[in-house]
mmCIF file of C-alpha atoms and ligand atoms in Angstrom:
data_model
loop_
_atom_site.group_PDB
_atom_site.id
_atom_site.type_symbol
_atom_site.label_atom_id
_atom_site.label_comp_id
_atom_site.label_asym_id
_atom_site.label_seq_id
_atom_site.Cartn_x
_atom_site.Cartn_y
_atom_site.Cartn_z
ATOM 1 C CA MET A 8 -0.055 -0.027 0.013
ATOM 2 C CA SER A 9 1.185 3.524 -0.742
ATOM 3 C CA ARG A 10 1.974 5.917 2.035
ATOM 4 C CA TYR A 11 -0.458 8.571 0.656
ATOM 5 C CA LYS A 12 -3.729 8.581 -1.157
ATOM 6 C CA ILE A 13 -4.101 11.712 -3.170
ATOM 7 C CA ALA A 14 -7.317 12.797 -4.968
ATOM 8 C CA TRP A 15 -6.387 13.711 -8.558
ATOM 9 C CA LEU A 16 -8.784 16.432 -9.910
ATOM 10 C CA PRO A 17 -7.722 17.797 -13.238
ATOM 11 C CA GLY A 18 -10.976 19.593 -13.858
ATOM 12 C CA ASP A 19 -11.124 20.989 -17.473
ATOM 13 C CA GLY A 20 -9.439 23.396 -19.832
ATOM 14 C CA VAL A 21 -5.698 23.585 -19.110
ATOM 15 C CA GLY A 22 -6.259 21.823 -15.861
ATOM 16 C CA ASN A 23 -5.351 18.524 -17.633
ATOM 17 C CA ASP A 24 -2.252 20.023 -19.058
ATOM 18 C CA VAL A 25 -0.798 21.252 -15.788
ATOM 19 C CA MET A 26 -1.720 18.103 -13.903
ATOM 20 C CA GLU A 27 0.345 16.144 -16.413
ATOM 21 C CA ALA A 28 3.209 18.448 -15.535
ATOM 22 C CA ALA A 29 2.586 17.773 -11.884
ATOM 23 C CA GLN A 30 2.752 14.019 -12.441
ATOM 24 C CA ILE A 31 6.154 14.277 -14.104
ATOM 25 C CA VAL A 32 7.607 15.987 -11.090
ATOM 26 C CA LEU A 33 5.823 13.815 -8.496
ATOM 27 C CA ASP A 34 7.150 10.669 -10.278
ATOM 28 C CA ALA A 35 10.778 12.238 -10.324
ATOM 29 C CA LEU A 36 10.461 12.804 -6.570
ATOM 30 C CA LYS A 37 9.264 9.192 -6.113
ATOM 31 C CA LEU A 38 6.536 10.284 -3.791
ATOM 32 C CA ASP A 39 5.003 7.058 -2.332
ATOM 33 C CA ALA A 40 1.467 7.878 -3.295
ATOM 34 C CA GLU A 41 -1.579 6.455 -5.019
ATOM 35 C CA TYR A 42 -3.457 9.042 -7.185
ATOM 36 C CA VAL A 43 -7.256 8.659 -7.329
ATOM 37 C CA HIS A 44 -8.954 10.356 -10.251
ATOM 38 C CA GLY A 45 -12.035 12.377 -9.378
ATOM 39 C CA ASP A 46 -14.795 13.709 -11.744
ATOM 40 C CA ILE A 47 -15.136 17.458 -11.444
ATOM 41 C CA GLY A 48 -15.623 20.416 -13.824
ATOM 42 C CA TRP A 49 -17.612 21.923 -16.667
ATOM 43 C CA GLU A 50 -18.228 18.584 -18.448
ATOM 44 C CA PHE A 51 -20.142 17.224 -15.430
ATOM 45 C CA TRP A 52 -22.161 20.418 -15.250
ATOM 46 C CA LYS A 53 -23.249 19.934 -18.826
ATOM 47 C CA THR A 54 -24.006 16.266 -18.707
ATOM 48 C CA GLU A 55 -25.064 15.768 -15.074
ATOM 49 C CA GLY A 56 -26.101 19.226 -13.989
ATOM 50 C CA ASN A 57 -23.515 19.114 -11.222
ATOM 51 C CA PRO A 58 -19.860 20.131 -11.668
ATOM 52 C CA LEU A 59 -18.841 18.429 -8.406
ATOM 53 C CA PRO A 60 -20.722 15.089 -8.202
ATOM 54 C CA ASP A 61 -21.256 13.545 -4.806
ATOM 55 C CA ARG A 62 -19.174 10.472 -5.749
ATOM 56 C CA THR A 63 -16.191 12.822 -6.004
ATOM 57 C CA ILE A 64 -16.653 14.263 -2.527
ATOM 58 C CA GLU A 65 -17.038 10.689 -1.201
ATOM 59 C CA MET A 66 -13.898 9.618 -2.923
ATOM 60 C CA MET A 67 -11.980 12.672 -1.594
ATOM 61 C CA LYS A 68 -13.054 11.767 1.984
ATOM 62 C CA GLN A 69 -10.917 8.648 1.581
ATOM 63 C CA THR A 70 -7.844 10.545 0.718
ATOM 64 C CA ASP A 71 -5.172 12.607 2.515
ATOM 65 C CA CYS A 72 -5.525 15.629 0.279
ATOM 66 C CA ALA A 73 -6.323 16.710 -3.194
ATOM 67 C CA LEU A 74 -4.435 18.211 -6.124
ATOM 68 C CA PHE A 75 -6.678 20.242 -8.408
ATOM 69 C CA GLY A 76 -6.139 21.634 -11.849
ATOM 70 C CA ALA A 77 -8.560 24.234 -13.024
ATOM 71 C CA ILE A 78 -12.247 24.640 -13.753
ATOM 72 C CA THR A 79 -14.276 26.757 -16.094
ATOM 73 C CA SER A 80 -16.843 28.776 -14.354
ATOM 74 C CA LYS A 81 -19.469 31.043 -15.851
ATOM 75 C CA PRO A 82 -22.246 33.352 -14.583
ATOM 76 C CA LYS A 83 -25.452 31.404 -13.959
ATOM 77 C CA ASP A 84 -27.534 32.473 -17.001
ATOM 78 C CA GLU A 85 -24.661 31.471 -19.387
ATOM 79 C CA ALA A 86 -24.178 28.285 -17.546
ATOM 80 C CA VAL A 87 -27.755 27.132 -17.935
ATOM 81 C CA LYS A 88 -27.566 27.532 -21.695
ATOM 82 C CA GLU A 89 -24.859 24.811 -21.858
ATOM 83 C CA LEU A 90 -26.825 22.203 -19.986
ATOM 84 C CA ALA A 91 -27.850 19.010 -21.826
ATOM 85 C CA PRO A 92 -31.390 19.555 -23.164
ATOM 86 C CA ALA A 93 -32.974 17.151 -20.733
ATOM 87 C CA LEU A 94 -31.583 19.093 -17.711
ATOM 88 C CA ARG A 95 -32.390 22.579 -18.871
ATOM 89 C CA ASP A 96 -35.818 23.112 -17.263
ATOM 90 C CA LYS A 97 -34.970 21.673 -13.863
ATOM 91 C CA GLY A 98 -33.970 24.984 -12.299
ATOM 92 C CA LEU A 99 -30.457 23.844 -11.807
ATOM 93 C CA VAL A 100 -28.092 26.740 -10.711
ATOM 94 C CA TYR A 101 -24.413 26.635 -11.475
ATOM 95 C CA PHE A 102 -22.004 27.045 -8.541
ATOM 96 C CA SER A 103 -18.249 27.197 -8.546
ATOM 97 C CA PRO A 104 -17.079 23.711 -7.536
ATOM 98 C CA ILE A 105 -13.898 25.071 -6.039
ATOM 99 C CA VAL A 106 -15.807 27.513 -3.793
ATOM 100 C CA ARG A 107 -18.081 24.535 -2.728
ATOM 101 C CA LEU A 108 -15.006 22.348 -2.001
ATOM 102 C CA ARG A 109 -13.624 24.928 0.274
ATOM 103 C CA GLN A 110 -16.860 25.146 2.189
ATOM 104 C CA GLU A 111 -17.718 21.450 2.198
ATOM 105 C CA PHE A 112 -14.218 20.524 3.660
ATOM 106 C CA ASP A 113 -14.098 23.645 5.790
ATOM 107 C CA LEU A 114 -10.741 24.615 4.195
ATOM 108 C CA TYR A 115 -10.670 27.970 5.970
ATOM 109 C CA VAL A 116 -7.103 28.999 5.097
ATOM 110 C CA ASN A 117 -6.209 29.882 1.552
ATOM 111 C CA MET A 118 -2.402 30.506 1.506
ATOM 112 C CA ARG A 119 -0.966 32.094 -1.605
ATOM 113 C CA PRO A 120 2.846 32.679 -1.601
ATOM 114 C CA CYS A 121 4.096 35.413 -3.948
ATOM 115 C CA LYS A 122 7.816 35.252 -4.262
ATOM 116 C CA ALA A 123 9.940 36.830 -6.924
ATOM 117 C CA PHE A 124 12.296 34.065 -8.247
ATOM 118 C CA ALA A 125 15.634 35.369 -9.475
ATOM 119 C CA GLY A 126 15.762 35.287 -13.219
ATOM 120 C CA ASN A 127 11.999 35.675 -13.821
ATOM 121 C CA PRO A 128 11.700 38.445 -16.419
ATOM 122 C CA LEU A 129 8.165 39.107 -15.277
ATOM 123 C CA ASN A 130 9.059 40.176 -11.744
ATOM 124 C CA TYR A 131 7.872 43.621 -10.849
ATOM 125 C CA ARG A 132 10.748 43.837 -8.453
ATOM 126 C CA ASP A 133 13.272 41.139 -7.512
ATOM 127 C CA ASP A 134 12.950 41.427 -3.730
ATOM 128 C CA ILE A 135 9.260 40.585 -3.245
ATOM 129 C CA ASP A 136 8.472 37.675 -0.945
ATOM 130 C CA LEU A 137 5.065 37.915 0.589
ATOM 131 C CA VAL A 138 2.298 35.407 1.415
ATOM 132 C CA VAL A 139 -1.410 36.114 1.350
ATOM 133 C CA PHE A 140 -3.654 34.399 3.886
ATOM 134 C CA ARG A 141 -7.171 34.576 2.568
ATOM 135 C CA GLU A 142 -10.174 33.466 4.587
ATOM 136 C CA ASN A 143 -11.769 30.875 2.358
ATOM 137 C CA THR A 144 -15.215 29.925 3.681
ATOM 138 C CA GLN A 145 -17.140 33.066 4.680
ATOM 139 C CA GLY A 146 -17.533 36.734 3.792
ATOM 140 C CA MET A 147 -19.117 37.473 0.457
ATOM 141 C CA TYR A 148 -18.488 33.969 -0.682
ATOM 142 C CA ALA A 149 -20.902 32.484 1.950
ATOM 143 C CA GLY A 150 -23.409 32.650 -0.839
ATOM 144 C CA VAL A 151 -26.076 34.369 1.317
ATOM 145 C CA GLU A 152 -27.571 36.505 -1.450
ATOM 146 C CA PHE A 153 -31.072 37.739 -2.281
ATOM 147 C CA TYR A 154 -32.846 38.463 -5.498
ATOM 148 C CA PRO A 155 -35.541 39.434 -5.878
ATOM 149 C CA VAL A 156 -35.951 41.133 -2.502
ATOM 150 C CA ASP A 157 -39.491 40.873 -1.316
ATOM 151 C CA ALA A 158 -41.301 43.366 0.942
ATOM 152 C CA GLY A 159 -40.979 41.106 4.041
ATOM 153 C CA LEU A 160 -37.245 40.853 3.817
ATOM 154 C CA LYS A 161 -36.908 44.696 3.186
ATOM 155 C CA GLN A 162 -39.115 45.351 6.119
ATOM 156 C CA ALA A 163 -37.203 42.981 8.385
ATOM 157 C CA MET A 164 -33.960 44.709 7.479
ATOM 158 C CA ALA A 165 -35.386 48.219 7.889
ATOM 159 C CA ASP A 166 -36.715 47.262 11.403
ATOM 160 C CA ARG A 167 -33.070 46.548 12.414
ATOM 161 C CA ASN A 168 -31.265 49.189 10.367
ATOM 162 C CA SER A 169 -32.871 52.480 9.363
ATOM 163 C CA LYS A 170 -30.376 52.853 6.502
ATOM 164 C CA MET A 171 -32.501 50.283 4.697
ATOM 165 C CA LYS A 172 -35.447 52.600 4.613
ATOM 166 C CA ARG A 173 -33.972 54.367 1.429
ATOM 167 C CA PHE A 174 -34.642 51.136 -0.490
ATOM 168 C CA MET A 175 -38.196 50.297 0.643
ATOM 169 C CA ASP A 176 -39.818 51.556 -2.631
ATOM 170 C CA VAL A 177 -37.460 49.853 -5.058
ATOM 171 C CA PRO A 178 -39.392 47.146 -6.910
ATOM 172 C CA ASP A 179 -38.484 43.598 -5.683
ATOM 173 C CA ASP A 180 -36.825 42.649 -8.936
ATOM 174 C CA GLU A 181 -34.813 45.861 -9.169
ATOM 175 C CA ILE A 182 -32.811 45.258 -6.051
ATOM 176 C CA ALA A 183 -30.267 42.565 -5.146
ATOM 177 C CA ILE A 184 -28.468 41.960 -1.895
ATOM 178 C CA SER A 185 -25.175 40.117 -1.250
ATOM 179 C CA THR A 186 -24.170 39.727 2.434
ATOM 180 C CA ARG A 187 -20.723 39.677 3.889
ATOM 181 C CA ILE A 188 -20.947 37.338 6.837
ATOM 182 C CA ILE A 189 -17.872 37.037 9.211
ATOM 183 C CA THR A 190 -17.965 35.224 12.425
ATOM 184 C CA LYS A 191 -15.593 35.802 15.353
ATOM 185 C CA GLU A 192 -14.433 32.245 15.132
ATOM 186 C CA GLY A 193 -13.963 32.558 11.338
ATOM 187 C CA ALA A 194 -11.890 35.712 11.757
ATOM 188 C CA GLU A 195 -9.919 34.384 14.555
ATOM 189 C CA ARG A 196 -8.826 31.121 12.821
ATOM 190 C CA ILE A 197 -7.559 32.750 9.639
ATOM 191 C CA ILE A 198 -5.793 35.534 11.526
ATOM 192 C CA ARG A 199 -4.154 33.103 13.908
ATOM 193 C CA ALA A 200 -3.022 30.926 10.940
ATOM 194 C CA ALA A 201 -1.385 34.028 9.403
ATOM 195 C CA PHE A 202 0.400 34.898 12.577
ATOM 196 C CA GLU A 203 1.486 31.291 13.210
ATOM 197 C CA TYR A 204 2.905 31.159 9.652
ATOM 198 C CA ALA A 205 4.719 34.500 10.166
ATOM 199 C CA GLY A 206 6.212 33.049 13.309
ATOM 200 C CA THR A 207 7.621 29.861 11.623
ATOM 201 C CA ALA A 208 8.595 31.632 8.366
ATOM 202 C CA GLY A 209 10.435 34.387 10.127
ATOM 203 C CA LYS A 210 8.211 37.172 8.825
ATOM 204 C CA LYS A 211 8.202 40.307 10.964
ATOM 205 C CA THR A 212 4.781 41.673 10.144
ATOM 206 C CA VAL A 213 1.239 40.551 9.507
ATOM 207 C CA THR A 214 -0.889 43.160 7.603
ATOM 208 C CA LEU A 215 -4.636 43.137 8.068
ATOM 209 C CA VAL A 216 -6.291 44.211 4.818
ATOM 210 C CA GLU A 217 -9.752 45.510 5.579
ATOM 211 C CA LYS A 218 -11.976 48.524 5.313
ATOM 212 C CA PRO A 219 -13.346 49.102 8.845
ATOM 213 C CA ASN A 220 -13.962 52.813 8.213
ATOM 214 C CA VAL A 221 -16.848 51.852 5.860
ATOM 215 C CA LEU A 222 -17.682 48.174 6.619
ATOM 216 C CA ARG A 223 -17.946 49.020 10.264
ATOM 217 C CA GLU A 224 -19.403 45.771 11.502
ATOM 218 C CA THR A 225 -17.483 43.091 9.723
ATOM 219 C CA GLY A 226 -14.448 45.243 9.196
ATOM 220 C CA GLY A 227 -14.673 46.102 12.884
ATOM 221 C CA MET A 228 -14.904 42.500 13.924
ATOM 222 C CA MET A 229 -11.815 41.641 11.830
ATOM 223 C CA THR A 230 -9.836 44.488 13.348
ATOM 224 C CA ARG A 231 -10.767 43.646 17.008
ATOM 225 C CA VAL A 232 -9.898 40.040 16.486
ATOM 226 C CA ALA A 233 -6.584 40.842 14.750
ATOM 227 C CA ARG A 234 -5.528 43.141 17.690
ATOM 228 C CA ASP A 235 -6.476 40.462 20.126
ATOM 229 C CA VAL A 236 -4.622 37.575 18.328
ATOM 230 C CA ALA A 237 -1.586 39.829 17.872
ATOM 231 C CA LEU A 238 -1.106 39.946 21.664
ATOM 232 C CA ASP A 239 -0.180 36.285 21.486
ATOM 233 C CA PHE A 240 2.602 36.969 19.098
ATOM 234 C CA PRO A 241 4.795 39.620 20.645
ATOM 235 C CA GLY A 242 7.627 39.304 18.066
ATOM 236 C CA ILE A 243 5.340 40.009 15.141
ATOM 237 C CA GLU A 244 4.020 43.492 14.375
ATOM 238 C CA LEU A 245 0.329 43.933 13.298
ATOM 239 C CA TRP A 246 -0.081 46.466 10.531
ATOM 240 C CA GLU A 247 -3.606 47.544 9.509
ATOM 241 C CA THR A 248 -4.385 48.792 6.109
ATOM 242 C CA ASN A 249 -7.522 49.553 4.083
ATOM 243 C CA ILE A 250 -8.051 47.443 0.903
ATOM 244 C CA ASP A 251 -7.859 50.412 -1.394
ATOM 245 C CA ALA A 252 -4.721 51.770 0.081
ATOM 246 C CA MET A 253 -3.241 48.299 0.141
ATOM 247 C CA CYS A 254 -3.631 48.049 -3.633
ATOM 248 C CA MET A 255 -1.633 51.221 -3.903
ATOM 249 C CA TRP A 256 1.063 50.198 -1.416
ATOM 250 C CA LEU A 257 1.432 46.849 -3.104
ATOM 251 C CA VAL A 258 2.346 48.671 -6.335
ATOM 252 C CA LYS A 259 4.429 51.261 -4.533
ATOM 253 C CA ASN A 260 6.413 49.104 -1.909
ATOM 254 C CA PRO A 261 5.570 45.468 -2.196
ATOM 255 C CA GLN A 262 9.045 44.554 -0.778
ATOM 256 C CA ASN A 263 7.906 45.896 2.611
ATOM 257 C CA TYR A 264 5.200 43.259 3.259
ATOM 258 C CA GLY A 265 5.558 39.839 4.806
ATOM 259 C CA VAL A 266 2.219 38.288 5.473
ATOM 260 C CA LEU A 267 -1.121 39.711 4.364
ATOM 261 C CA VAL A 268 -4.330 38.556 5.925
ATOM 262 C CA ALA A 269 -7.869 39.383 4.622
ATOM 263 C CA GLU A 270 -11.351 38.097 4.435
ATOM 264 C CA ASN A 271 -12.449 36.103 1.448
ATOM 265 C CA LEU A 272 -13.189 38.805 -1.307
ATOM 266 C CA PHE A 273 -10.475 41.150 -0.278
ATOM 267 C CA GLY A 274 -8.084 38.262 -0.159
ATOM 268 C CA ASP A 275 -9.201 37.185 -3.649
ATOM 269 C CA ILE A 276 -8.453 40.658 -4.901
ATOM 270 C CA ILE A 277 -5.086 41.184 -3.301
ATOM 271 C CA SER A 278 -3.872 37.752 -4.206
ATOM 272 C CA ASP A 279 -4.324 38.484 -7.990
ATOM 273 C CA LEU A 280 -2.599 41.782 -7.467
ATOM 274 C CA SER A 281 0.303 40.160 -5.498
ATOM 275 C CA ALA A 282 0.578 37.386 -8.107
ATOM 276 C CA GLN A 283 1.102 39.782 -10.879
ATOM 277 C CA LEU A 284 3.981 41.452 -8.985
ATOM 278 C CA VAL A 285 5.988 38.103 -9.248
ATOM 279 C CA GLY A 286 5.070 37.016 -12.792
ATOM 280 C CA GLY A 287 1.346 36.633 -12.875
ATOM 281 C CA LEU A 288 -0.978 33.721 -12.563
ATOM 282 C CA GLY A 289 1.681 31.408 -14.162
ATOM 283 C CA PHE A 290 3.528 31.554 -10.865
ATOM 284 C CA ALA A 291 0.564 31.732 -8.409
ATOM 285 C CA SER A 292 0.196 28.632 -6.278
ATOM 286 C CA SER A 293 -2.187 28.007 -3.430
ATOM 287 C CA ALA A 294 -3.066 25.833 -0.610
ATOM 288 C CA SER A 295 -6.581 25.640 0.814
ATOM 289 C CA THR A 296 -6.318 23.915 4.173
ATOM 290 C CA GLY A 297 -8.589 23.123 7.046
ATOM 291 C CA ASP A 298 -8.186 21.052 10.122
ATOM 292 C CA ASN A 299 -8.636 17.787 8.364
ATOM 293 C CA TYR A 300 -8.179 18.153 4.697
ATOM 294 C CA ALA A 301 -6.404 20.270 2.075
ATOM 295 C CA VAL A 302 -6.695 21.109 -1.613
ATOM 296 C CA PHE A 303 -3.738 22.378 -3.631
ATOM 297 C CA GLU A 304 -4.289 24.359 -6.836
ATOM 298 C CA PRO A 305 -2.716 26.848 -9.136
ATOM 299 C CA THR A 306 -4.718 30.115 -8.817
ATOM 300 C CA HIS A 307 -5.179 30.472 -12.602
ATOM 301 C CA GLY A 308 -8.417 29.657 -14.408
ATOM 302 C CA SER A 309 -9.018 26.975 -17.043
ATOM 303 C CA ALA A 310 -8.024 29.166 -20.122
ATOM 304 C CA PRO A 311 -10.195 26.960 -22.452
ATOM 305 C CA LYS A 312 -8.674 28.372 -25.585
ATOM 306 C CA TYR A 313 -5.268 26.836 -24.531
ATOM 307 C CA ALA A 314 -6.667 23.415 -23.442
ATOM 308 C CA GLY A 315 -4.699 20.473 -24.561
ATOM 309 C CA ARG A 316 -2.003 22.743 -26.125
ATOM 310 C CA TYR A 317 0.451 22.520 -23.249
ATOM 311 C CA LYS A 318 1.039 26.267 -23.593
ATOM 312 C CA VAL A 319 0.431 27.647 -20.082
ATOM 313 C CA ASN A 320 3.106 28.026 -17.530
ATOM 314 C CA SER A 321 3.035 24.973 -15.229
ATOM 315 C CA MET A 322 5.180 26.681 -12.518
ATOM 316 C CA ALA A 323 1.996 27.652 -10.647
ATOM 317 C CA MET A 324 1.027 23.996 -10.535
ATOM 318 C CA LEU A 325 4.553 22.762 -9.591
ATOM 319 C CA LEU A 326 4.686 25.376 -6.823
ATOM 320 C CA SER A 327 1.334 24.021 -5.641
ATOM 321 C CA VAL A 328 2.783 20.541 -5.543
ATOM 322 C CA LYS A 329 5.545 22.013 -3.292
ATOM 323 C CA LEU A 330 2.846 23.282 -0.929
ATOM 324 C CA MET A 331 1.319 19.855 -0.925
ATOM 325 C CA LEU A 332 4.576 18.242 0.055
ATOM 326 C CA ASP A 333 4.896 20.812 2.891
ATOM 327 C CA TYR A 334 1.435 19.784 4.091
ATOM 328 C CA LEU A 335 2.328 16.081 3.973
ATOM 329 C CA LYS A 336 5.472 16.908 5.942
ATOM 330 C CA GLU A 337 7.626 15.666 3.109
ATOM 331 C CA THR A 338 9.924 18.531 3.900
ATOM 332 C CA ASP A 339 13.018 17.230 2.107
ATOM 333 C CA LYS A 340 11.048 16.643 -1.147
ATOM 334 C CA ALA A 341 9.433 20.043 -0.775
ATOM 335 C CA MET A 342 12.781 21.765 -0.487
ATOM 336 C CA ARG A 343 14.349 19.912 -3.340
ATOM 337 C CA LEU A 344 11.432 20.838 -5.489
ATOM 338 C CA GLU A 345 11.547 24.504 -4.667
ATOM 339 C CA ASN A 346 15.224 24.541 -5.306
ATOM 340 C CA ALA A 347 14.801 22.760 -8.553
ATOM 341 C CA ILE A 348 12.186 25.329 -9.609
ATOM 342 C CA SER A 349 14.300 28.322 -8.723
ATOM 343 C CA GLU A 350 17.261 26.867 -10.482
ATOM 344 C CA VAL A 351 15.336 26.345 -13.758
ATOM 345 C CA ILE A 352 14.028 29.985 -13.496
ATOM 346 C CA ARG A 353 17.442 31.255 -12.671
ATOM 347 C CA GLU A 354 19.069 29.629 -15.742
ATOM 348 C CA GLU A 355 16.688 31.496 -17.918
ATOM 349 C CA LYS A 356 16.654 28.756 -20.551
ATOM 350 C CA ILE A 357 13.218 27.114 -20.202
ATOM 351 C CA ARG A 358 10.363 29.643 -20.658
ATOM 352 C CA THR A 359 6.685 29.327 -21.491
ATOM 353 C CA TYR A 360 4.998 31.986 -23.720
ATOM 354 C CA ASP A 361 4.094 34.239 -20.838
ATOM 355 C CA MET A 362 7.817 34.578 -20.078
ATOM 356 C CA GLY A 363 8.606 35.294 -23.676
ATOM 357 C CA GLY A 364 9.630 31.750 -24.577
ATOM 358 C CA SER A 365 8.052 28.875 -26.424
ATOM 359 C CA ASN A 366 8.526 25.968 -24.125
ATOM 360 C CA THR A 367 5.590 23.772 -23.220
ATOM 361 C CA SER A 368 3.974 23.085 -19.781
ATOM 362 C CA LEU A 369 5.535 19.639 -19.892
ATOM 363 C CA GLU A 370 9.070 20.918 -20.874
ATOM 364 C CA VAL A 371 9.017 23.091 -17.793
ATOM 365 C CA ALA A 372 8.154 20.011 -15.593
ATOM 366 C CA GLU A 373 10.803 17.972 -17.350
ATOM 367 C CA ALA A 374 13.442 20.649 -16.734
ATOM 368 C CA VAL A 375 12.397 20.819 -13.049
ATOM 369 C CA ALA A 376 12.462 17.026 -12.755
ATOM 370 C CA GLY A 377 15.911 16.991 -14.331
ATOM 371 C CA LYS A 378 17.235 19.167 -11.428
ATOM 372 C CA LEU A 379 15.848 16.765 -8.807
HETATM 373 C C1 IPM B 410 -9.536 32.088 -6.993
HETATM 374 C C2 IPM B 410 -10.603 32.232 -8.093
HETATM 375 C C3 IPM B 410 -11.951 31.814 -7.604
HETATM 376 C C4 IPM B 410 -12.374 32.583 -6.409
HETATM 377 C C5 IPM B 410 -13.058 31.642 -8.607
HETATM 378 C C6 IPM B 410 -12.590 30.779 -9.742
HETATM 379 C C7 IPM B 410 -14.377 31.216 -8.054
HETATM 380 O O1 IPM B 410 -10.689 33.625 -8.483
HETATM 381 O O2 IPM B 410 -9.342 31.037 -6.509
HETATM 382 O O3 IPM B 410 -9.076 33.184 -6.545
HETATM 383 O O4 IPM B 410 -12.989 33.685 -6.609
HETATM 384 O O5 IPM B 410 -12.045 32.278 -5.309
HETATM 385 MG MG1 MG B 411 -9.218 34.821 -7.541
#
């Protein structure tokens, strides 16, 4: 029997291309693992009306963690048009399977390292090394949204908050509400994870990215909890920044930041911005972890037009494999992989199109495997 059982979820689009790249590197590392394929993605939405079939979730529960490629996701009206004819009138609503996985397995930490590797021509600066900790289960991604908004709901809200009164006369189908729900526990566990990471990684600061001057309640909760958690980590400074200013600071002085922590949507936004500072989505890896399970994935989408062409940069996937090895406590393999990746980048020989070269996703993986 293998030491690990890993759910293998290529998804669709370029997900398959980069998963093949991952396999090359995992084989070269001789990780003692069994990889179990799981159905997930656009194809299953079209044919079954469910992009994340229950059988896949059940299978995942039997594994240590999952490696995930990419998935196409579309707004709900467009998605319905692509359903198989027999499924079209059933009122099925498309949901993002990756968001569902995060909630289903309570993967509350989304960790996204953004490090400028020497020799990467796409670096905005060469001295950037920051890590985003994004809350992954709550906030505006909780899915608590309303449309249309009936009179009863409007009234219930107005009874509690007079600011709602301004909207009472808007017709039900001309108003939509998306909520941002943050619990104290939800805030605490992501902020604590950020501080703990800062402690082990030797980072001097944790920056809370929020907007408490406007989002007084949720932003206020995040700020209070952050100040509280910070007391347990005397060696690490808590910085507090508003999301808008943070976008400016990240362009101005990204080298000054160590760990950033944010609720779900703000984390989503700053993680793309941070990724672009170190080469874009081709270098953006991520780990979604909870207390019992973890999913590793490159942050990029499925880029359907490149599917099967092995064109996209597989570095983001290989860096996600590195995060998976960290999680499995395969520290030596994780270190060797990261060193091999940085050596390949430093040599400036193997480059995919985004870096101005013409190498394939698989050639990148083979070059990295060659350094192992
Ligand atoms: C990400 C992506 C996802 C998100 C999409 C694909 C639903 O942008 O992982 O950052 O918004 O979380
Ligand atoms: Mg995103």
